[in-house]
mmCIF file of C-alpha atoms in Angstrom:
data_model
loop_
_atom_site.group_PDB
_atom_site.id
_atom_site.type_symbol
_atom_site.label_atom_id
_atom_site.label_comp_id
_atom_site.label_asym_id
_atom_site.label_seq_id
_atom_site.Cartn_x
_atom_site.Cartn_y
_atom_site.Cartn_z
ATOM 1 C CA MET A 14 8.023 20.690 11.393
ATOM 2 C CA THR A 15 10.428 19.532 14.075
ATOM 3 C CA THR A 16 11.805 16.005 14.211
ATOM 4 C CA GLU A 17 9.837 15.406 17.408
ATOM 5 C CA THR A 18 6.606 16.537 15.722
ATOM 6 C CA ALA A 19 7.340 14.406 12.650
ATOM 7 C CA THR A 20 8.062 11.407 14.870
ATOM 8 C CA ARG A 21 4.811 11.918 16.799
ATOM 9 C CA ARG A 22 2.854 12.176 13.534
ATOM 10 C CA GLU A 23 4.465 8.941 12.317
ATOM 11 C CA GLN A 24 3.603 7.278 15.633
ATOM 12 C CA VAL A 25 -0.014 8.448 15.378
ATOM 13 C CA LEU A 26 -0.281 7.168 11.786
ATOM 14 C CA ALA A 27 1.230 3.772 12.631
ATOM 15 C CA THR A 28 -0.894 3.359 15.755
ATOM 16 C CA ALA A 29 -4.031 4.472 13.929
ATOM 17 C CA ALA A 30 -3.350 1.987 11.117
ATOM 18 C CA ASP A 31 -3.117 -0.873 13.601
ATOM 19 C CA LEU A 32 -6.210 0.206 15.550
ATOM 20 C CA PHE A 33 -8.291 0.913 12.421
ATOM 21 C CA ALA A 34 -7.260 -2.466 10.969
ATOM 22 C CA THR A 35 -8.305 -4.243 14.151
ATOM 23 C CA ARG A 36 -11.499 -2.348 15.015
ATOM 24 C CA GLY A 37 -12.382 -0.264 11.973
ATOM 25 C CA PHE A 38 -12.203 3.492 11.519
ATOM 26 C CA HIS A 39 -15.545 4.054 13.257
ATOM 27 C CA GLY A 40 -14.660 1.622 16.051
ATOM 28 C CA VAL A 41 -11.813 3.780 17.338
ATOM 29 C CA SER A 42 -12.419 7.041 19.179
ATOM 30 C CA VAL A 43 -10.015 9.967 19.216
ATOM 31 C CA ALA A 44 -9.582 9.427 22.962
ATOM 32 C CA GLU A 45 -8.655 5.753 22.417
ATOM 33 C CA LEU A 46 -6.235 6.649 19.658
ATOM 34 C CA GLY A 47 -4.616 9.314 21.819
ATOM 35 C CA ALA A 48 -4.318 6.922 24.756
ATOM 36 C CA ALA A 49 -2.694 4.299 22.518
ATOM 37 C CA CYS A 50 -0.152 6.967 21.495
ATOM 38 C CA GLY A 51 0.458 8.034 25.087
ATOM 39 C CA ILE A 52 -1.235 11.417 24.718
ATOM 40 C CA SER A 53 -4.715 12.776 25.349
ATOM 41 C CA GLY A 54 -7.305 12.600 22.592
ATOM 42 C CA PRO A 55 -7.439 16.391 22.245
ATOM 43 C CA ALA A 56 -3.633 16.491 21.935
ATOM 44 C CA LEU A 57 -4.012 14.614 18.621
ATOM 45 C CA TYR A 58 -5.477 17.805 17.181
ATOM 46 C CA LYS A 59 -2.050 19.385 17.556
ATOM 47 C CA HIS A 60 -0.877 17.006 14.833
ATOM 48 C CA PHE A 61 -4.015 16.392 12.733
ATOM 49 C CA PRO A 62 -7.186 18.477 12.371
ATOM 50 C CA SER A 63 -9.471 15.408 12.564
ATOM 51 C CA LYS A 64 -9.616 11.626 12.659
ATOM 52 C CA GLN A 65 -10.533 11.704 8.960
ATOM 53 C CA ALA A 66 -7.361 13.712 8.297
ATOM 54 C CA ILE A 67 -5.366 10.889 9.919
ATOM 55 C CA LEU A 68 -7.025 8.352 7.634
ATOM 56 C CA ALA A 69 -6.471 10.584 4.617
ATOM 57 C CA GLU A 70 -2.773 11.128 5.300
ATOM 58 C CA MET A 71 -2.323 7.433 6.031
ATOM 59 C CA LEU A 72 -3.755 6.274 2.698
ATOM 60 C CA VAL A 73 -2.478 9.127 0.526
ATOM 61 C CA SER A 74 1.069 8.840 1.878
ATOM 62 C CA ILE A 75 1.266 5.082 1.382
ATOM 63 C CA SER A 76 -0.082 5.470 -2.163
ATOM 64 C CA GLU A 77 2.591 8.100 -2.836
ATOM 65 C CA GLU A 78 5.244 5.776 -1.433
ATOM 66 C CA LEU A 79 4.091 2.791 -3.505
ATOM 67 C CA LEU A 80 4.247 4.875 -6.681
ATOM 68 C CA ALA A 81 7.573 6.571 -5.914
ATOM 69 C CA VAL A 82 9.368 3.379 -4.944
ATOM 70 C CA GLY A 83 7.766 1.501 -7.847
ATOM 71 C CA ARG A 84 9.134 4.077 -10.272
ATOM 72 C CA GLU A 85 12.560 3.922 -8.618
ATOM 73 C CA ARG A 86 12.635 0.137 -8.917
ATOM 74 C CA VAL A 87 11.725 0.288 -12.606
ATOM 75 C CA THR A 88 14.393 2.907 -13.303
ATOM 76 C CA ALA A 89 17.057 0.845 -11.540
ATOM 77 C CA ALA A 90 16.134 -2.429 -13.274
ATOM 78 C CA PRO A 91 18.345 -3.750 -16.078
ATOM 79 C CA ASP A 92 15.394 -4.678 -18.314
ATOM 80 C CA ALA A 93 11.608 -5.119 -18.364
ATOM 81 C CA LYS A 94 11.643 -8.557 -16.712
ATOM 82 C CA GLY A 95 13.954 -7.213 -14.036
ATOM 83 C CA ALA A 96 11.562 -4.301 -13.558
ATOM 84 C CA VAL A 97 8.590 -6.652 -13.071
ATOM 85 C CA ARG A 98 10.621 -8.702 -10.598
ATOM 86 C CA ALA A 99 11.550 -5.517 -8.746
ATOM 87 C CA LEU A 100 7.929 -4.336 -8.679
ATOM 88 C CA VAL A 101 6.735 -7.678 -7.347
ATOM 89 C CA GLY A 102 9.496 -7.714 -4.725
ATOM 90 C CA TRP A 103 8.592 -4.194 -3.611
ATOM 91 C CA HIS A 104 4.872 -4.905 -3.402
ATOM 92 C CA VAL A 105 5.385 -8.197 -1.546
ATOM 93 C CA ASP A 106 7.629 -6.397 0.925
ATOM 94 C CA PHE A 107 5.002 -3.695 1.401
ATOM 95 C CA ALA A 108 2.210 -6.235 1.881
ATOM 96 C CA LEU A 109 4.123 -8.220 4.479
ATOM 97 C CA ARG A 110 5.347 -5.166 6.423
ATOM 98 C CA ARG A 111 2.234 -2.999 6.213
ATOM 99 C CA ARG A 112 -0.654 -5.465 6.421
ATOM 100 C CA SER A 113 -2.772 -3.129 8.508
ATOM 101 C CA LEU A 114 -2.794 -0.514 5.723
ATOM 102 C CA ILE A 115 -4.231 -3.054 3.283
ATOM 103 C CA VAL A 116 -7.034 -3.862 5.722
ATOM 104 C CA VAL A 117 -7.732 -0.184 6.404
ATOM 105 C CA GLN A 118 -7.920 0.677 2.713
ATOM 106 C CA ASP A 119 -10.228 -2.254 1.974
ATOM 107 C CA ARG A 120 -12.545 -1.734 4.909
ATOM 108 C CA ASP A 121 -12.513 2.020 5.552
ATOM 109 C CA TRP A 122 -12.346 3.389 1.992
ATOM 110 C CA GLU A 123 -15.784 4.976 2.301
ATOM 111 C CA SER A 124 -14.677 6.972 5.367
ATOM 112 C CA LEU A 125 -11.984 8.687 3.357
ATOM 113 C CA PRO A 126 -12.786 12.336 2.508
ATOM 114 C CA ASP A 127 -13.664 12.833 -1.181
ATOM 115 C CA GLU A 128 -10.541 14.861 -2.012
ATOM 116 C CA ALA A 129 -8.250 12.262 -0.452
ATOM 117 C CA ARG A 130 -10.152 9.434 -2.166
ATOM 118 C CA GLU A 131 -9.589 11.076 -5.547
ATOM 119 C CA ARG A 132 -5.902 11.611 -4.769
ATOM 120 C CA VAL A 133 -5.478 7.954 -3.750
ATOM 121 C CA ARG A 134 -7.288 6.804 -6.898
ATOM 122 C CA ALA A 135 -5.050 8.938 -9.106
ATOM 123 C CA LEU A 136 -1.905 7.632 -7.403
ATOM 124 C CA GLN A 137 -3.122 4.059 -7.661
ATOM 125 C CA ARG A 138 -3.930 4.451 -11.360
ATOM 126 C CA ALA A 139 -0.412 5.756 -11.920
ATOM 127 C CA TYR A 140 1.016 2.804 -9.972
ATOM 128 C CA VAL A 141 -1.003 0.341 -12.050
ATOM 129 C CA ASP A 142 0.237 2.077 -15.194
ATOM 130 C CA VAL A 143 3.856 1.612 -14.078
ATOM 131 C CA TRP A 144 3.202 -2.122 -13.778
ATOM 132 C CA ALA A 145 1.211 -2.276 -17.009
ATOM 133 C CA GLY A 146 3.946 -0.460 -18.931
ATOM 134 C CA GLU A 147 6.563 -2.992 -17.852
ATOM 135 C CA LEU A 148 4.229 -5.924 -18.536
ATOM 136 C CA ARG A 149 3.691 -4.623 -22.079
ATOM 137 C CA ARG A 150 7.461 -4.478 -22.564
ATOM 138 C CA VAL A 151 7.772 -8.080 -21.340
ATOM 139 C CA HIS A 152 4.836 -9.285 -23.439
ATOM 140 C CA PRO A 153 4.873 -7.464 -26.808
ATOM 141 C CA GLY A 154 1.364 -7.112 -28.205
ATOM 142 C CA LEU A 155 -0.262 -7.125 -24.772
ATOM 143 C CA ARG A 156 -3.147 -4.663 -24.818
ATOM 144 C CA PRO A 157 -3.127 -1.903 -22.171
ATOM 145 C CA ASP A 158 -6.421 -3.009 -20.615
ATOM 146 C CA ARG A 159 -5.176 -6.586 -20.259
ATOM 147 C CA ALA A 160 -1.854 -5.391 -18.795
ATOM 148 C CA ARG A 161 -3.748 -3.325 -16.203
ATOM 149 C CA ALA A 162 -5.978 -6.302 -15.403
ATOM 150 C CA MET A 163 -2.887 -8.467 -14.897
ATOM 151 C CA ALA A 164 -1.427 -5.879 -12.514
ATOM 152 C CA HIS A 165 -4.679 -5.724 -10.530
ATOM 153 C CA ALA A 166 -4.808 -9.530 -10.342
ATOM 154 C CA ALA A 167 -1.241 -9.629 -9.005
ATOM 155 C CA PHE A 168 -2.146 -6.970 -6.419
ATOM 156 C CA GLY A 169 -5.128 -9.055 -5.337
ATOM 157 C CA LEU A 170 -2.920 -12.072 -4.811
ATOM 158 C CA ILE A 171 -0.228 -10.151 -2.949
ATOM 159 C CA ASN A 172 -2.674 -8.012 -0.943
ATOM 160 C CA SER A 173 -4.424 -11.116 0.379
ATOM 161 C CA THR A 174 -1.622 -11.440 2.953
ATOM 162 C CA PRO A 175 -3.515 -9.931 5.905
ATOM 163 C CA HIS A 176 -5.903 -12.868 5.611
ATOM 164 C CA SER A 177 -3.745 -15.612 4.109
ATOM 165 C CA ALA A 178 -0.220 -15.210 5.491
ATOM 166 C CA LEU A 179 -0.236 -18.545 7.284
ATOM 167 C CA LEU A 180 3.422 -19.337 6.752
ATOM 168 C CA PRO A 181 6.478 -17.813 8.429
ATOM 169 C CA GLU A 182 7.414 -14.567 6.680
ATOM 170 C CA PRO A 183 10.394 -15.842 4.639
ATOM 171 C CA GLN A 184 8.301 -18.708 3.271
ATOM 172 C CA MET A 185 5.325 -16.432 2.643
ATOM 173 C CA ARG A 186 7.581 -13.954 0.837
ATOM 174 C CA ARG A 187 8.903 -16.690 -1.465
ATOM 175 C CA LEU A 188 5.417 -18.081 -2.108
ATOM 176 C CA LEU A 189 3.885 -14.689 -2.912
ATOM 177 C CA THR A 190 6.804 -13.753 -5.143
ATOM 178 C CA GLU A 191 6.708 -17.019 -7.076
ATOM 179 C CA MET A 192 2.925 -16.927 -7.477
ATOM 180 C CA ALA A 193 2.816 -13.273 -8.524
ATOM 181 C CA LEU A 194 5.640 -13.646 -11.033
ATOM 182 C CA GLY A 195 4.052 -16.810 -12.397
ATOM 183 C CA SER A 196 0.721 -15.038 -12.854
ATOM 184 C CA LEU A 197 2.522 -12.284 -14.769
ATOM 185 C CA GLY A 198 4.440 -14.694 -17.000
ATOM 186 C CA VAL A 199 7.874 -13.807 -15.602
ATOM 187 C CA ARG A 200 10.373 -16.309 -14.209
ATOM 188 C CA ARG A 201 11.855 -15.686 -10.806
ATOM 189 C CA ASP A 202 15.475 -16.290 -11.985
#
């Protein structure tokens, strides 16, 4: 794949995320998506076989990124509390930068092809397990199911940003970080 093709694919994915977040997957035609990218609707098929393939790549790739970066942050952390802080920082950053992807996943999940849905679920389970593993190191005796529930609760708080980010970004970042860490029993330091 050439750099130009990769760049066009990235542009299509970013534009589609914004349009799908605003109008829903079914509210955006291929022609409208193409026009928003500065190409014809049929030219999109040069980059993706279908609109569903765009949605699938969008949600699978962001799930892969969340997991990969989450693992990197844990590996680089000095200890379990540092790892939880790093995970929260990463997820807050993602939520503030990529709000449209949160909306798309929440609203258009059912439009995702079955194979992609299963891939996203598997990646998300692995991501939750990264968080749960670090939470169990921070809180000895914490049961795995409770650690996973804590991770999901923190995600819910952080992922509310498309609807609740009413403060300027630096203030929202601090608030989300403090609240998420507090809910997980870890000081900000």
